[in-house]
Amino acid sequence: MRLYVGNLSYSTTQDTLQSEFAAYGPVDEVAVITDRETGRPRGFAFVTMSNPDDGRSAIESLNGREVDGRTITVNEARPKAERPRGGGGGGRW
């Protein structure tokens, strides 16, 4: 089960999230999302847990909890939206 974790402090690390979520079950992956150009955290992350029941427990327990001084949002991640491919230059042929 893939979870969205929002409203993170910019100082929150993958290790912090790993330990917070591991209390509810095995964590497969933690990805703190960073800005492509600056490399700074964008304030959200995705956590993947192998067992959906563990994921639901984590949502119930961690949504609204304070982590690193911020009240985080935790819910089930939505599927990634399809985006059109290509440059869309719009110039002359």
GROMACS .gro file of N, CA and C in nm:
model
  279
    1MET      N    1   0.084  -0.117   0.000
    1MET     CA    2   0.000   0.000   0.000
    1MET      C    3   0.089   0.123   0.000
    2ARG      N    4   0.063   0.214  -0.093
    2ARG     CA    5   0.142   0.336  -0.104
    2ARG      C    6   0.069   0.450  -0.034
    3LEU      N    7   0.141   0.519   0.055
    3LEU     CA    8   0.082   0.626   0.134
    3LEU      C    9   0.144   0.760   0.098
    4TYR      N   10   0.061   0.863   0.096
    4TYR     CA   11   0.107   1.000   0.078
    4TYR      C   12   0.123   1.061   0.216
    5VAL      N   13   0.235   1.128   0.239
    5VAL     CA   14   0.261   1.195   0.366
    5VAL      C   15   0.290   1.341   0.334
    6GLY      N   16   0.201   1.430   0.378
    6GLY     CA   17   0.215   1.571   0.345
    6GLY      C   18   0.236   1.659   0.466
    7ASN      N   19   0.266   1.786   0.438
    7ASN     CA   20   0.292   1.889   0.538
    7ASN      C   21   0.414   1.855   0.624
    8LEU      N   22   0.514   1.796   0.560
    8LEU     CA   23   0.637   1.759   0.632
    8LEU      C   24   0.725   1.882   0.653
    9SER      N   25   0.798   1.880   0.763
    9SER     CA   26   0.903   1.977   0.786
    9SER      C   27   1.012   1.952   0.681
   10TYR      N   28   1.078   2.057   0.638
   10TYR     CA   29   1.186   2.040   0.541
   10TYR      C   30   1.304   1.966   0.601
   11SER      N   31   1.307   1.952   0.734
   11SER     CA   32   1.417   1.879   0.798
   11SER      C   33   1.385   1.731   0.821
   12THR      N   34   1.263   1.688   0.787
   12THR     CA   35   1.226   1.547   0.806
   12THR      C   36   1.302   1.460   0.706
   13THR      N   37   1.362   1.352   0.758
   13THR     CA   38   1.443   1.264   0.674
   13THR      C   39   1.372   1.132   0.646
   14GLN      N   40   1.428   1.055   0.553
   14GLN     CA   41   1.375   0.922   0.524
   14GLN      C   42   1.383   0.834   0.648
   15ASP      N   43   1.491   0.848   0.724
   15ASP     CA   44   1.507   0.767   0.845
   15ASP      C   45   1.399   0.797   0.948
   16THR      N   46   1.364   0.925   0.962
   16THR     CA   47   1.257   0.964   1.055
   16THR      C   48   1.126   0.898   1.016
   17LEU      N   49   1.092   0.908   0.888
   17LEU     CA   50   0.967   0.849   0.841
   17LEU      C   51   0.970   0.697   0.852
   18GLN      N   52   1.084   0.638   0.821
   18GLN     CA   53   1.099   0.492   0.833
   18GLN      C   54   1.065   0.448   0.975
   19SER      N   55   1.121   0.516   1.075
   19SER     CA   56   1.097   0.475   1.213
   19SER      C   57   0.954   0.502   1.257
   20GLU      N   58   0.895   0.613   1.211
   20GLU     CA   59   0.755   0.643   1.247
   20GLU      C   60   0.660   0.536   1.192
   21PHE      N   61   0.676   0.499   1.066
   21PHE     CA   62   0.585   0.405   1.002
   21PHE      C   63   0.615   0.260   1.038
   22ALA      N   64   0.740   0.228   1.069
   22ALA     CA   65   0.776   0.091   1.104
   22ALA      C   66   0.706   0.043   1.230
   23ALA      N   67   0.658   0.135   1.312
   23ALA     CA   68   0.584   0.097   1.432
   23ALA      C   69   0.451   0.028   1.397
   24TYR      N   70   0.407   0.040   1.271
   24TYR     CA   71   0.279  -0.017   1.229
   24TYR      C   72   0.295  -0.136   1.135
   25GLY      N   73   0.419  -0.168   1.096
   25GLY     CA   74   0.443  -0.282   1.009
   25GLY      C   75   0.564  -0.259   0.922
   26PRO      N   76   0.601  -0.361   0.844
   26PRO     CA   77   0.718  -0.350   0.758
   26PRO      C   78   0.703  -0.240   0.653
   27VAL      N   79   0.807  -0.159   0.638
   27VAL     CA   80   0.809  -0.051   0.540
   27VAL      C   81   0.898  -0.094   0.424
   28ASP      N   82   0.843  -0.094   0.304
   28ASP     CA   83   0.919  -0.135   0.186
   28ASP      C   84   1.005  -0.022   0.131
   29GLU      N   85   0.950   0.100   0.132
   29GLU     CA   86   1.021   0.212   0.071
   29GLU      C   87   0.973   0.344   0.131
   30VAL      N   88   1.065   0.438   0.145
   30VAL     CA   89   1.034   0.575   0.185
   30VAL      C   90   1.099   0.666   0.082
   31ALA      N   91   1.021   0.756   0.023
   31ALA     CA   92   1.074   0.850  -0.075
   31ALA      C   93   1.033   0.991  -0.037
   32VAL      N   94   1.130   1.069   0.014
   32VAL     CA   95   1.106   1.211   0.042
   32VAL      C   96   1.127   1.284  -0.091
   33ILE      N   97   1.026   1.355  -0.136
   33ILE     CA   98   1.031   1.417  -0.268
   33ILE      C   99   1.108   1.549  -0.260
   34THR      N  100   1.202   1.566  -0.354
   34THR     CA  101   1.284   1.687  -0.357
   34THR      C  102   1.263   1.762  -0.487
   35ASP      N  103   1.294   1.890  -0.484
   35ASP     CA  104   1.288   1.975  -0.602
   35ASP      C  105   1.399   1.934  -0.698
   36ARG      N  106   1.368   1.921  -0.825
   36ARG     CA  107   1.466   1.875  -0.924
   36ARG      C  108   1.583   1.972  -0.938
   37GLU      N  109   1.554   2.100  -0.931
   37GLU     CA  110   1.659   2.199  -0.955
   37GLU      C  111   1.742   2.230  -0.832
   38THR      N  112   1.677   2.242  -0.716
   38THR     CA  113   1.750   2.283  -0.596
   38THR      C  114   1.793   2.165  -0.509
   39GLY      N  115   1.723   2.051  -0.522
   39GLY     CA  116   1.752   1.935  -0.439
   39GLY      C  117   1.694   1.945  -0.299
   40ARG      N  118   1.622   2.053  -0.272
   40ARG     CA  119   1.561   2.070  -0.139
   40ARG      C  120   1.431   1.991  -0.129
   41PRO      N  121   1.398   1.944  -0.009
   41PRO     CA  122   1.271   1.872   0.009
   41PRO      C  123   1.152   1.962  -0.025
   42ARG      N  124   1.047   1.901  -0.079
   42ARG     CA  125   0.927   1.976  -0.118
   42ARG      C  126   0.818   1.969  -0.013
   43GLY      N  127   0.842   1.898   0.098
   43GLY     CA  128   0.744   1.895   0.206
   43GLY      C  129   0.645   1.779   0.200
   44PHE      N  130   0.675   1.681   0.114
   44PHE     CA  131   0.591   1.561   0.114
   44PHE      C  132   0.674   1.440   0.077
   45ALA      N  133   0.615   1.323   0.103
   45ALA     CA  134   0.685   1.198   0.079
   45ALA      C  135   0.584   1.088   0.047
   46PHE      N  136   0.637   0.975   0.002
   46PHE     CA  137   0.557   0.855  -0.019
   46PHE      C  138   0.620   0.743   0.061
   47VAL      N  139   0.535   0.667   0.129
   47VAL     CA  140   0.580   0.552   0.207
   47VAL      C  141   0.504   0.431   0.155
   48THR      N  142   0.577   0.324   0.124
   48THR     CA  143   0.514   0.201   0.075
   48THR      C  144   0.525   0.094   0.183
   49MET      N  145   0.409   0.040   0.219
   49MET     CA  146   0.402  -0.068   0.318
   49MET      C  147   0.346  -0.191   0.248
   50SER      N  148   0.405  -0.308   0.276
   50SER     CA  149   0.365  -0.429   0.203
   50SER      C  150   0.227  -0.479   0.242
   51ASN      N  151   0.184  -0.458   0.365
   51ASN     CA  152   0.055  -0.507   0.410
   51ASN      C  153  -0.046  -0.392   0.415
   52PRO      N  154  -0.157  -0.402   0.338
   52PRO     CA  155  -0.257  -0.295   0.338
   52PRO      C  156  -0.317  -0.267   0.477
   53ASP      N  157  -0.333  -0.372   0.559
   53ASP     CA  158  -0.386  -0.349   0.694
   53ASP      C  159  -0.291  -0.265   0.777
   54ASP      N  160  -0.160  -0.288   0.762
   54ASP     CA  161  -0.061  -0.206   0.832
   54ASP      C  162  -0.067  -0.062   0.782
   55GLY      N  163  -0.086  -0.046   0.653
   55GLY     CA  164  -0.098   0.088   0.595
   55GLY      C  165  -0.217   0.163   0.651
   56ARG      N  166  -0.330   0.094   0.661
   56ARG     CA  167  -0.450   0.159   0.717
   56ARG      C  168  -0.429   0.196   0.864
   57SER      N  169  -0.362   0.110   0.939
   57SER     CA  170  -0.331   0.141   1.079
   57SER      C  171  -0.242   0.264   1.090
   58ALA      N  172  -0.144   0.273   1.001
   58ALA     CA  173  -0.054   0.388   1.001
   58ALA      C  174  -0.131   0.516   0.969
   59ILE      N  175  -0.223   0.509   0.872
   59ILE     CA  176  -0.305   0.627   0.838
   59ILE      C  177  -0.384   0.671   0.960
   60GLU      N  178  -0.453   0.577   1.023
   60GLU     CA  179  -0.537   0.610   1.138
   60GLU      C  180  -0.456   0.670   1.253
   61SER      N  181  -0.337   0.619   1.274
   61SER     CA  182  -0.257   0.663   1.389
   61SER      C  183  -0.173   0.787   1.361
   62LEU      N  184  -0.120   0.799   1.240
   62LEU     CA  185  -0.025   0.907   1.212
   62LEU      C  186  -0.087   1.032   1.150
   63ASN      N  187  -0.203   1.019   1.086
   63ASN     CA  188  -0.267   1.136   1.027
   63ASN      C  189  -0.303   1.235   1.138
   64GLY      N  190  -0.249   1.356   1.129
   64GLY     CA  191  -0.275   1.457   1.231
   64GLY      C  192  -0.173   1.458   1.344
   65ARG      N  193  -0.078   1.367   1.342
   65ARG     CA  194   0.027   1.363   1.445
   65ARG      C  195   0.137   1.463   1.412
   66GLU      N  196   0.202   1.512   1.515
   66GLU     CA  197   0.313   1.606   1.496
   66GLU      C  198   0.444   1.530   1.479
   67VAL      N  199   0.515   1.562   1.371
   67VAL     CA  200   0.647   1.505   1.344
   67VAL      C  201   0.739   1.621   1.307
   68ASP      N  202   0.849   1.633   1.378
   68ASP     CA  203   0.946   1.741   1.356
   68ASP      C  204   0.880   1.879   1.358
   69GLY      N  205   0.785   1.897   1.449
   69GLY     CA  206   0.723   2.027   1.467
   69GLY      C  207   0.610   2.061   1.371
   70ARG      N  208   0.572   1.968   1.284
   70ARG     CA  209   0.462   1.992   1.188
   70ARG      C  210   0.356   1.883   1.205
   71THR      N  211   0.230   1.921   1.188
   71THR     CA  212   0.120   1.825   1.191
   71THR      C  213   0.108   1.766   1.051
   72ILE      N  214   0.139   1.637   1.040
   72ILE     CA  215   0.144   1.573   0.908
   72ILE      C  216   0.007   1.521   0.864
   73THR      N  217  -0.006   1.506   0.734
   73THR     CA  218  -0.124   1.447   0.671
   73THR      C  219  -0.081   1.313   0.613
   74VAL      N  220  -0.157   1.209   0.642
   74VAL     CA  221  -0.125   1.076   0.588
   74VAL      C  222  -0.253   1.018   0.529
   75ASN      N  223  -0.248   0.979   0.403
   75ASN     CA  224  -0.360   0.909   0.341
   75ASN      C  225  -0.309   0.821   0.228
   76GLU      N  226  -0.399   0.741   0.174
   76GLU     CA  227  -0.360   0.651   0.066
   76GLU      C  228  -0.329   0.734  -0.057
   77ALA      N  229  -0.216   0.706  -0.119
   77ALA     CA  230  -0.174   0.780  -0.238
   77ALA      C  231  -0.266   0.748  -0.354
   78ARG      N  232  -0.296   0.850  -0.432
   78ARG     CA  233  -0.373   0.829  -0.554
   78ARG      C  234  -0.280   0.782  -0.665
   79PRO      N  235  -0.333   0.709  -0.761
   79PRO     CA  236  -0.248   0.666  -0.873
   79PRO      C  237  -0.192   0.787  -0.947
   80LYS      N  238  -0.072   0.772  -0.999
   80LYS     CA  239  -0.009   0.881  -1.072
   80LYS      C  240  -0.089   0.911  -1.198
   81ALA      N  241  -0.118   1.039  -1.220
   81ALA     CA  242  -0.197   1.080  -1.336
   81ALA      C  243  -0.114   1.065  -1.463
   82GLU      N  244  -0.181   1.022  -1.569
   82GLU     CA  245  -0.114   1.012  -1.698
   82GLU      C  246  -0.092   1.153  -1.752
   83ARG      N  247   0.031   1.179  -1.795
   83ARG     CA  248   0.061   1.309  -1.854
   83ARG      C  249   0.103   1.286  -1.997
   84PRO      N  250   0.062   1.377  -2.086
   84PRO     CA  251   0.103   1.359  -2.225
   84PRO      C  252   0.254   1.372  -2.240
   85ARG      N  253   0.310   1.292  -2.327
   85ARG     CA  254   0.455   1.296  -2.350
   85ARG      C  255   0.483   1.390  -2.467
   86GLY      N  256   0.605   1.434  -2.475
   86GLY     CA  257   0.645   1.518  -2.587
   86GLY      C  258   0.675   1.658  -2.541
   87GLY      N  259   0.744   1.731  -2.627
   87GLY     CA  260   0.791   1.865  -2.592
   87GLY      C  261   0.688   1.974  -2.610
   88GLY      N  262   0.607   1.965  -2.713
   88GLY     CA  263   0.508   2.070  -2.735
   88GLY      C  264   0.572   2.203  -2.771
   89GLY      N  265   0.677   2.200  -2.855
   89GLY     CA  266   0.750   2.321  -2.892
   89GLY      C  267   0.664   2.425  -2.963
   90GLY      N  268   0.575   2.382  -3.049
   90GLY     CA  269   0.483   2.473  -3.114
   90GLY      C  270   0.546   2.561  -3.219
   91GLY      N  271   0.667   2.536  -3.261
   91GLY     CA  272   0.733   2.619  -3.362
   91GLY      C  273   0.694   2.577  -3.504
   92ARG      N  274   0.758   2.638  -3.599
   92ARG     CA  275   0.732   2.603  -3.740
   92ARG      C  276   0.796   2.470  -3.774
   93TRP      N  277   0.739   2.407  -3.874
   93TRP     CA  278   0.791   2.279  -3.920
   93TRP      C  279   0.895   2.309  -4.019
   0.00000   0.00000   0.00000
